C-alpha cells in the first residue's frame, strides 16, 4: 500500500534541496530533480555491473544485459504495454518523435497525405514532421485553437478526411498546461484510418499513461521530466507497426548480419537502437518510474493542481497578469503574460529571490504566435513543491511588479 502523500517527506528524498536549501524550483516542465532512488540505481549499476550489453561472454556483460533488459520490462509494465519489445530506448522525446517520423513517416507517407498537428505542440512534434513532409510530398496542417486556448474540436473534425495519415497531439501542453481531450480525438482519428502519435513528455509525470487504454499508435516521453536521468527517453509503438518499420539510424546492435553484399536487420526493439544504448540511464528511468508508482498518484496530482490553483488565486490580487489557457482543463503549469512588462525581466528578479521559473516561448512558437505573444513566464509544479513555495513566489512577484512598475 502506498504511503500517505507528503510533499515534505518527498522533498527529503531529493539531495538537490540539501545543497540548495532555499531553492524554490518551479521549472519542472523543463526538467525535474532526481530522487535518491534514481541516483542510487545508476550508481549501483556503475559500481557493480558496468559493462556493455547483449553480446559479451563474461559475467559483467550478462549482469549488465539483465539489468538493462529488466529495465525495459519494468518500463513496459508501467506503461501497460502489450510486450517489452514495444519499448524503444531513445535520447528523449525529441529523438523518439524523430524516430517515428523518419522510420514510419518516410516509409508510409506519400504526396498529398496529410499530417495534422495541434497548435499546442512543442517544436519536437512539429519540425520532424515538416522535414518528412518535405521529403515525401505530404502536407502538414495545423489544428487551430478555440477561444479558451484548447484545440478547436469543430475545426479538428472538419480537417479529418481520408487523406489524413497521422495526427500528432500533446498529452499536456508544455507551454500552458492545457489538456486536450485525447480519447475522443484519438477515436475520431481512427475513424478515418489515421495513425496517432502522442507527445507524453509533460503528461506522464502527472497523469501517467496506460497505452492500451489510450488507443494511440505511438507514445513518446523523456526520462528527465519524470524524475529520471537526462539522455534517455522512450518511444512506445504497437508491435505490429514496429515489425513493418525500417531502421532509422544504422550501426552496431541493430543488425542481424552484415556483408558487402547487403545487410539484414534485427527484430524490434534492437532494429531501432543503433550503437551502445543508454544502459545506466535506462536503469535510472526504470527506477524513476518505479519510484513514482510507489506514490499515491491520485494524491500527487491533486497536490500539484492545488498548488497551481493556490498560485493563480494569488495572482488575481497582483493586477494585470494574464493566465494563458485559464478557462481550459490544465495540468500543473501556469503560463503568464504581463501587460506592461517583459517576462524575462520578471524572471530575472525572481531569480534574485531564489525562485527558478522559465521564460520565453518554451519551444512552442506557433502557440505563442496564435496567442499574439512574444513569450511568457512559466511556473510548473512537481511532487516536492509546497504551499510555502507558492506563497514565497507570490510575495516575491508582488515586490517585483512593484519595483518594475
Short mmCIF file of C-alpha atoms in Angstrom, two decimals:
data_model
loop_
_atom_site.label_atom_id
_atom_site.label_comp_id
_atom_site.label_asym_id
_atom_site.label_seq_id
_atom_site.Cartn_x
_atom_site.Cartn_y
_atom_site.Cartn_z
CA UNK A 1 0.00 0.00 0.00
CA UNK A 2 1.32 3.46 -0.89
CA UNK A 3 2.26 5.76 1.98
CA UNK A 4 0.09 8.88 2.55
CA UNK A 5 1.24 11.68 0.28
CA UNK A 6 3.59 14.19 1.93
CA UNK A 7 5.44 16.80 -0.12
CA UNK A 8 7.79 17.47 2.81
CA UNK A 9 8.71 13.78 3.07
CA UNK A 10 9.20 13.56 -0.68
CA UNK A 11 11.38 16.67 -0.68
CA UNK A 12 13.76 14.93 1.73
CA UNK A 13 14.42 12.29 -0.94
CA UNK A 14 15.96 14.89 -3.29
CA UNK A 15 19.59 15.78 -2.48
CA UNK A 16 19.41 18.97 -4.59
CA UNK A 17 17.47 20.64 -1.78
CA UNK A 18 20.12 19.75 0.78
CA UNK A 19 22.69 21.54 -1.37
CA UNK A 20 20.30 24.45 -2.06
CA UNK A 21 18.01 24.65 1.00
CA UNK A 22 16.49 27.99 -0.04
CA UNK A 23 15.77 26.97 -3.63
CA UNK A 24 12.20 27.38 -4.87
CA UNK A 25 12.19 25.35 -8.05
CA UNK A 26 9.23 25.96 -10.36
CA UNK A 27 10.89 24.95 -13.63
CA UNK A 28 9.74 21.33 -13.53
CA UNK A 29 8.28 21.35 -17.04
CA UNK A 30 11.83 21.89 -18.31
CA UNK A 31 13.37 19.19 -16.10
CA UNK A 32 12.70 17.65 -12.71
CA UNK A 33 15.18 16.84 -9.97
CA UNK A 34 16.18 13.28 -9.16
CA UNK A 35 15.34 11.29 -6.02
CA UNK A 36 17.86 9.08 -4.24
CA UNK A 37 16.17 6.00 -5.70
CA UNK A 38 17.26 7.09 -9.18
CA UNK A 39 20.75 8.27 -8.20
CA UNK A 40 21.35 5.06 -6.25
CA UNK A 41 20.16 2.85 -9.13
CA UNK A 42 22.61 4.40 -11.59
CA UNK A 43 25.45 4.40 -9.08
CA UNK A 44 24.79 0.76 -8.20
CA UNK A 45 24.99 -0.24 -11.87
CA UNK A 46 28.28 1.57 -12.42
CA UNK A 47 29.76 0.14 -9.23
CA UNK A 48 28.61 -3.46 -9.61
CA UNK A 49 27.74 -4.33 -13.21
CA UNK A 50 29.25 -1.80 -15.60
CA UNK A 51 29.77 -3.45 -18.98
CA UNK A 52 28.33 -3.30 -22.46
CA UNK A 53 25.21 -5.30 -23.14
CA UNK A 54 23.94 -8.23 -25.21
CA UNK A 55 26.98 -9.91 -26.77
CA UNK A 56 29.56 -10.18 -24.00
CA UNK A 57 30.67 -13.66 -22.94
CA UNK A 58 31.60 -12.62 -19.41
CA UNK A 59 29.68 -12.27 -16.15
CA UNK A 60 29.65 -8.49 -16.03
CA UNK A 61 28.20 -8.37 -19.53
CA UNK A 62 25.46 -10.79 -18.54
CA UNK A 63 24.68 -8.75 -15.41
CA UNK A 64 24.54 -5.52 -17.43
CA UNK A 65 22.28 -7.11 -20.03
CA UNK A 66 19.95 -8.45 -17.35
CA UNK A 67 19.75 -5.03 -15.70
CA UNK A 68 19.19 -3.21 -19.00
CA UNK A 69 16.55 -5.57 -20.38
CA UNK A 70 15.00 -5.79 -16.93
CA UNK A 71 14.58 -2.01 -17.06
CA UNK A 72 12.81 -2.34 -20.41
CA UNK A 73 10.45 -4.94 -18.94
CA UNK A 74 9.70 -2.79 -15.87
CA UNK A 75 9.02 0.29 -18.02
CA UNK A 76 6.75 -1.73 -20.31
CA UNK A 77 4.79 -2.89 -17.25
CA UNK A 78 4.39 0.71 -16.01
CA UNK A 79 3.06 1.72 -19.44
CA UNK A 80 0.81 -1.37 -19.58
CA UNK A 81 2.41 -2.19 -22.93
CA UNK A 82 1.46 -5.41 -24.61
CA UNK A 83 5.10 -6.56 -24.76
CA UNK A 84 8.52 -5.25 -23.66
CA UNK A 85 9.62 -5.24 -27.31
CA UNK A 86 7.28 -2.26 -27.85
CA UNK A 87 9.58 -0.08 -25.72
CA UNK A 88 12.33 1.59 -27.75
CA UNK A 89 15.03 3.49 -25.89
CA UNK A 90 15.93 6.91 -27.32
CA UNK A 91 17.72 10.01 -26.04
CA UNK A 92 14.40 11.66 -25.19
CA UNK A 93 11.04 12.71 -26.57
CA UNK A 94 12.61 14.65 -29.43
CA UNK A 95 14.56 11.66 -30.71
CA UNK A 96 11.55 9.40 -30.15
CA UNK A 97 9.37 11.55 -32.40
CA UNK A 98 12.18 11.84 -34.96
CA UNK A 99 12.40 8.04 -34.96
CA UNK A 100 8.67 7.70 -35.66
CA UNK A 101 8.77 10.40 -38.33
CA UNK A 102 11.86 9.11 -40.13
CA UNK A 103 11.02 5.42 -39.92
CA UNK A 104 7.25 5.15 -40.16
CA UNK A 105 6.74 8.53 -41.84
CA UNK A 106 9.29 8.21 -44.65
CA UNK A 107 8.15 4.67 -45.39
CA UNK A 108 4.40 5.31 -45.32
CA UNK A 109 3.71 8.90 -46.37
CA UNK A 110 3.02 9.78 -49.99
CA UNK A 111 2.41 13.05 -51.89
CA UNK A 112 -0.86 14.63 -50.78
CA UNK A 113 -1.06 12.71 -47.49
CA UNK A 114 -1.96 14.95 -44.56
CA UNK A 115 -0.31 15.22 -41.15
CA UNK A 116 -2.49 17.04 -38.60
CA UNK A 117 -0.69 18.68 -35.69
CA UNK A 118 -2.30 20.76 -32.98
CA UNK A 119 -1.22 24.35 -32.39
CA UNK A 120 -0.38 23.33 -28.82
CA UNK A 121 2.56 21.21 -29.92
CA UNK A 122 6.18 21.51 -28.84
CA UNK A 123 8.57 22.11 -31.74
CA UNK A 124 9.69 18.48 -31.33
CA UNK A 125 6.26 17.36 -32.56
CA UNK A 126 6.24 19.83 -35.45
CA UNK A 127 9.65 20.16 -37.08
CA UNK A 128 10.36 16.43 -37.64
CA UNK A 129 7.04 16.10 -39.47
CA UNK A 130 7.76 19.19 -41.54
CA UNK A 131 11.07 17.71 -42.68
CA UNK A 132 9.46 14.37 -43.50
CA UNK A 133 6.66 16.15 -45.36
CA UNK A 134 9.23 17.98 -47.48
CA UNK A 135 10.89 14.67 -48.31
CA UNK A 136 7.70 12.72 -49.09
CA UNK A 137 5.33 15.32 -50.52
CA UNK A 138 2.99 15.06 -47.55
CA UNK A 139 1.26 18.17 -46.17
CA UNK A 140 1.37 19.40 -42.57
CA UNK A 141 -1.82 21.13 -41.45
CA UNK A 142 -2.28 22.82 -38.06
CA UNK A 143 -5.35 22.29 -35.91
CA UNK A 144 -6.28 25.75 -34.56
CA UNK A 145 -7.17 26.72 -31.02
CA UNK A 146 -10.53 27.82 -29.67
CA UNK A 147 -11.13 30.97 -27.61
CA UNK A 148 -10.10 29.17 -24.40
CA UNK A 149 -6.73 28.11 -25.77
CA UNK A 150 -7.69 24.47 -26.25
CA UNK A 151 -7.85 22.59 -29.55
CA UNK A 152 -10.81 23.71 -31.66
CA UNK A 153 -12.81 20.50 -31.90
CA UNK A 154 -15.09 21.69 -34.70
CA UNK A 155 -12.06 22.64 -36.78
CA UNK A 156 -10.46 19.29 -35.99
CA UNK A 157 -13.49 17.37 -37.20
CA UNK A 158 -13.54 19.44 -40.40
CA UNK A 159 -9.86 18.68 -41.04
CA UNK A 160 -10.29 14.92 -40.57
CA UNK A 161 -10.57 13.39 -44.03
CA UNK A 162 -9.38 10.08 -45.52
CA UNK A 163 -6.23 11.95 -46.64
CA UNK A 164 -5.10 12.29 -43.01
CA UNK A 165 -2.44 9.67 -42.30
CA UNK A 166 -1.18 10.88 -38.93
CA UNK A 167 -2.47 13.03 -36.07
CA UNK A 168 0.10 14.38 -33.60
CA UNK A 169 -1.16 15.56 -30.21
CA UNK A 170 0.31 16.53 -26.87
CA UNK A 171 -0.95 14.87 -23.70
CA UNK A 172 -0.35 18.14 -21.85
CA UNK A 173 0.89 21.40 -23.35
CA UNK A 174 4.38 22.17 -22.10
CA UNK A 175 3.71 25.90 -22.50
CA UNK A 176 0.25 26.39 -20.97
CA UNK A 177 -0.57 23.06 -19.34
CA UNK A 178 -3.72 22.68 -21.46
CA UNK A 179 -5.01 19.09 -21.59
CA UNK A 180 -6.57 18.16 -24.93
CA UNK A 181 -9.49 15.69 -24.86
CA UNK A 182 -7.40 12.81 -26.15
CA UNK A 183 -9.92 9.96 -26.02
CA UNK A 184 -12.46 11.42 -28.47
CA UNK A 185 -9.73 12.92 -30.64
CA UNK A 186 -7.92 9.60 -30.97
CA UNK A 187 -11.19 7.81 -31.72
CA UNK A 188 -12.03 10.37 -34.41
CA UNK A 189 -8.58 9.96 -36.00
CA UNK A 190 -9.01 6.20 -36.04
CA UNK A 191 -12.38 6.56 -37.74
CA UNK A 192 -10.64 7.93 -40.87
CA UNK A 193 -7.80 5.41 -40.70
CA UNK A 194 -5.12 7.75 -39.34
CA UNK A 195 -2.28 6.79 -37.03
CA UNK A 196 -1.90 8.80 -33.81
CA UNK A 197 1.26 9.90 -32.01
CA UNK A 198 1.00 11.33 -28.51
CA UNK A 199 3.76 13.50 -27.03
CA UNK A 200 3.65 12.44 -23.37
CA UNK A 201 6.68 14.42 -22.19
CA UNK A 202 4.63 16.61 -19.85
CA UNK A 203 1.68 14.35 -19.14
CA UNK A 204 3.30 11.14 -17.96
CA UNK A 205 4.74 12.57 -14.73
CA UNK A 206 1.33 13.86 -13.65
CA UNK A 207 -1.41 11.70 -15.17
CA UNK A 208 0.66 8.66 -16.09
CA UNK A 209 -0.39 6.61 -19.09
CA UNK A 210 -1.96 3.26 -19.96
CA UNK A 211 -1.03 2.81 -23.60
CA UNK A 212 -3.62 0.09 -24.13
CA UNK A 213 -6.43 2.30 -22.85
CA UNK A 214 -5.06 5.34 -24.67
CA UNK A 215 -5.60 3.79 -28.08
CA UNK A 216 -2.80 5.67 -29.86
CA UNK A 217 -0.16 4.08 -32.10
CA UNK A 218 2.91 5.91 -30.77
CA UNK A 219 3.64 7.42 -27.36
CA UNK A 220 6.85 9.38 -26.69
CA UNK A 221 8.32 10.66 -23.43
CA UNK A 222 11.57 11.70 -21.73
CA UNK A 223 13.14 10.46 -18.53
CA UNK A 224 14.33 13.79 -17.20
CA UNK A 225 10.83 15.27 -16.92
CA UNK A 226 9.59 12.45 -14.66
CA UNK A 227 12.38 12.44 -12.07
CA UNK A 228 14.67 10.25 -14.19
CA UNK A 229 18.03 10.80 -15.89
CA UNK A 230 18.78 13.03 -18.83
CA UNK A 231 19.77 11.41 -22.12
CA UNK A 232 17.04 8.75 -22.03
CA UNK A 233 13.54 8.57 -23.43
CA UNK A 234 11.10 6.07 -24.85
CA UNK A 235 9.11 5.61 -27.99
CA UNK A 236 6.34 3.11 -27.37
CA UNK A 237 4.75 1.79 -30.54
CA UNK A 238 2.42 -1.05 -31.39
CA UNK A 239 4.33 -4.26 -32.05
CA UNK A 240 2.70 -4.82 -35.44
CA UNK A 241 3.76 -1.34 -36.56
CA UNK A 242 7.34 -1.80 -35.41
CA UNK A 243 7.59 -5.07 -37.33
CA UNK A 244 6.90 -3.18 -40.55
CA UNK A 245 9.05 -0.10 -39.88
CA UNK A 246 12.54 0.20 -41.42
CA UNK A 247 15.60 1.24 -39.40
CA UNK A 248 16.33 4.92 -38.98
CA UNK A 249 19.88 5.02 -37.61
CA UNK A 250 22.39 2.37 -38.61
CA UNK A 251 25.43 0.80 -36.99
CA UNK A 252 26.19 -1.76 -34.33
CA UNK A 253 23.50 -3.55 -32.32
CA UNK A 254 20.68 -3.02 -34.82
CA UNK A 255 21.95 -5.52 -37.38
CA UNK A 256 21.34 -9.22 -37.88
CA UNK A 257 24.06 -9.87 -40.45
CA UNK A 258 26.36 -7.53 -42.39
CA UNK A 259 28.27 -8.21 -45.60
CA UNK A 260 29.29 -6.05 -48.52
CA UNK A 261 26.58 -7.81 -50.48
CA UNK A 262 23.92 -6.47 -48.14
CA UNK A 263 22.71 -6.22 -44.55
CA UNK A 264 19.79 -7.72 -42.69
CA UNK A 265 18.41 -6.11 -39.56
CA UNK A 266 17.48 -7.29 -36.10
CA UNK A 267 13.93 -7.60 -34.90
CA UNK A 268 12.40 -4.74 -32.84
CA UNK A 269 13.32 -3.24 -30.47
CA UNK A 270 17.01 -3.73 -31.39
CA UNK A 271 16.46 -2.66 -35.01
CA UNK A 272 15.85 0.86 -33.69
CA UNK A 273 18.67 1.05 -31.12
CA UNK A 274 21.91 1.57 -33.04
CA UNK A 275 25.15 1.65 -31.10
CA UNK A 276 25.72 1.29 -27.39
CA UNK A 277 22.40 2.08 -25.71
CA UNK A 278 21.95 4.38 -22.69
CA UNK A 279 22.36 1.50 -20.24
CA UNK A 280 22.69 3.29 -16.90
CA UNK A 281 20.09 5.86 -17.94
CA UNK A 282 17.55 3.14 -18.79
CA UNK A 283 18.12 1.60 -15.37
CA UNK A 284 17.66 5.04 -13.81
CA UNK A 285 14.48 5.64 -15.80
CA UNK A 286 13.00 2.35 -14.62
CA UNK A 287 13.89 3.34 -11.05
CA UNK A 288 12.17 6.71 -11.52
CA UNK A 289 9.00 5.09 -12.82
CA UNK A 290 9.04 2.55 -10.00
CA UNK A 291 9.52 5.41 -7.53
CA UNK A 292 6.53 7.24 -8.97
CA UNK A 293 4.45 4.07 -8.87
CA UNK A 294 5.20 3.87 -5.16
CA UNK A 295 3.39 7.18 -4.59
CA UNK A 296 -0.34 7.71 -4.43
CA UNK A 297 -0.59 9.08 -7.97
CA UNK A 298 -4.10 10.50 -7.48
CA UNK A 299 -2.98 12.33 -4.33
CA UNK A 300 0.13 13.56 -6.13
CA UNK A 301 -1.91 15.05 -8.97
CA UNK A 302 -4.34 16.66 -6.51
CA UNK A 303 -1.38 18.18 -4.68
CA UNK A 304 0.17 19.61 -7.84
CA UNK A 305 -3.14 21.02 -9.10
CA UNK A 306 -3.86 22.52 -5.68
CA UNK A 307 -0.52 24.34 -5.80
CA UNK A 308 -1.32 25.71 -9.25
CA UNK A 309 -4.76 26.85 -8.09
CA UNK A 310 -3.30 28.49 -4.96
CA UNK A 311 -0.75 30.28 -7.12
CA UNK A 312 -3.32 31.52 -9.62
CA UNK A 313 -5.72 32.65 -6.89
CA UNK A 314 -2.89 34.80 -5.54
CA UNK A 315 -2.13 36.19 -8.98
CA UNK A 316 -5.60 37.72 -9.13
CA UNK A 317 -4.56 40.07 -6.33
CA UNK A 318 -1.49 41.30 -8.19
CA UNK A 319 -3.02 43.21 -11.08
CA UNK A 320 -2.75 42.90 -14.83
CA UNK A 321 -1.48 39.36 -15.28
CA UNK A 322 -2.92 37.10 -17.94
CA UNK A 323 -3.01 33.36 -17.28
CA UNK A 324 -2.76 31.56 -20.61
CA UNK A 325 -5.40 28.90 -21.20
CA UNK A 326 -7.08 29.82 -17.94
CA UNK A 327 -10.51 28.54 -19.00
CA UNK A 328 -9.31 25.21 -20.40
CA UNK A 329 -8.59 21.99 -18.47
CA UNK A 330 -4.93 22.16 -17.47
CA UNK A 331 -2.21 20.28 -15.70
CA UNK A 332 0.05 21.79 -13.01
CA UNK A 333 1.50 24.51 -15.23
CA UNK A 334 0.83 28.26 -15.14
CA UNK A 335 1.95 30.41 -18.05
CA UNK A 336 1.71 34.16 -17.56
CA UNK A 337 1.98 37.30 -19.63
CA UNK A 338 2.23 40.85 -18.28
CA UNK A 339 0.57 43.89 -19.79
CA UNK A 340 3.44 46.33 -19.32
CA UNK A 341 6.46 44.13 -18.53
CA UNK A 342 8.67 41.71 -20.39
CA UNK A 343 8.50 38.26 -18.77
CA UNK A 344 12.29 37.96 -18.90
CA UNK A 345 12.67 40.99 -16.59
CA UNK A 346 10.23 39.47 -14.12
CA UNK A 347 12.02 36.10 -14.20
CA UNK A 348 15.40 37.72 -13.53
CA UNK A 349 14.05 39.50 -10.47
CA UNK A 350 12.51 36.25 -9.20
CA UNK A 351 15.86 34.51 -9.59
CA UNK A 352 17.26 37.09 -7.19
CA UNK A 353 14.87 35.66 -4.59
CA UNK A 354 16.00 32.10 -5.31
CA UNK A 355 12.94 31.29 -7.41
CA UNK A 356 13.51 29.34 -10.62
CA UNK A 357 10.93 29.78 -13.38
CA UNK A 358 11.12 29.52 -17.18
CA UNK A 359 10.69 32.37 -19.64
CA UNK A 360 10.42 32.51 -23.43
CA UNK A 361 8.32 30.62 -25.95
CA UNK A 362 9.07 27.23 -24.35
CA UNK A 363 9.72 25.65 -27.76
CA UNK A 364 6.11 26.41 -28.67
CA UNK A 365 6.46 29.21 -31.21
CA UNK A 366 3.23 28.55 -33.16
CA UNK A 367 1.25 28.54 -29.91
CA UNK A 368 2.64 31.90 -28.83
CA UNK A 369 2.04 33.29 -32.33
CA UNK A 370 -1.58 32.18 -32.10
CA UNK A 371 -1.87 33.91 -28.72
CA UNK A 372 -0.24 37.09 -30.06
CA UNK A 373 2.67 36.90 -27.62
CA UNK A 374 6.43 37.08 -27.99
CA UNK A 375 6.87 34.97 -24.86
CA UNK A 376 5.54 34.07 -21.44
CA UNK A 377 6.68 33.23 -17.94
CA UNK A 378 6.01 29.66 -16.85
CA UNK A 379 5.75 28.23 -13.34
CA UNK A 380 5.39 24.44 -13.20
CA UNK A 381 4.79 22.32 -10.12
CA UNK A 382 6.06 18.90 -9.02
CA UNK A 383 5.84 16.44 -6.15
CA UNK A 384 8.41 18.23 -3.96
CA UNK A 385 6.85 21.70 -4.22
CA UNK A 386 4.97 23.05 -1.23
CA UNK A 387 2.45 25.73 -0.31
CA UNK A 388 5.36 27.67 1.18
CA UNK A 389 6.99 27.69 -2.29
CA UNK A 390 3.81 29.17 -3.76
CA UNK A 391 3.39 31.80 -1.07
CA UNK A 392 7.03 32.89 -1.28
CA UNK A 393 6.75 33.17 -5.06
CA UNK A 394 3.62 35.30 -4.83
CA UNK A 395 5.29 37.58 -2.31
CA UNK A 396 8.42 37.93 -4.48
CA UNK A 397 6.27 38.51 -7.55
CA UNK A 398 4.32 41.27 -5.81
CA UNK A 399 7.57 43.00 -4.84
CA UNK A 400 8.98 42.54 -8.34
CA UNK A 401 5.93 44.04 -10.04
CA UNK A 402 6.09 47.00 -7.66
CA UNK A 403 9.78 47.60 -8.40
CA UNK A 404 9.34 47.30 -12.15
CA UNK A 405 6.20 49.41 -12.36
#
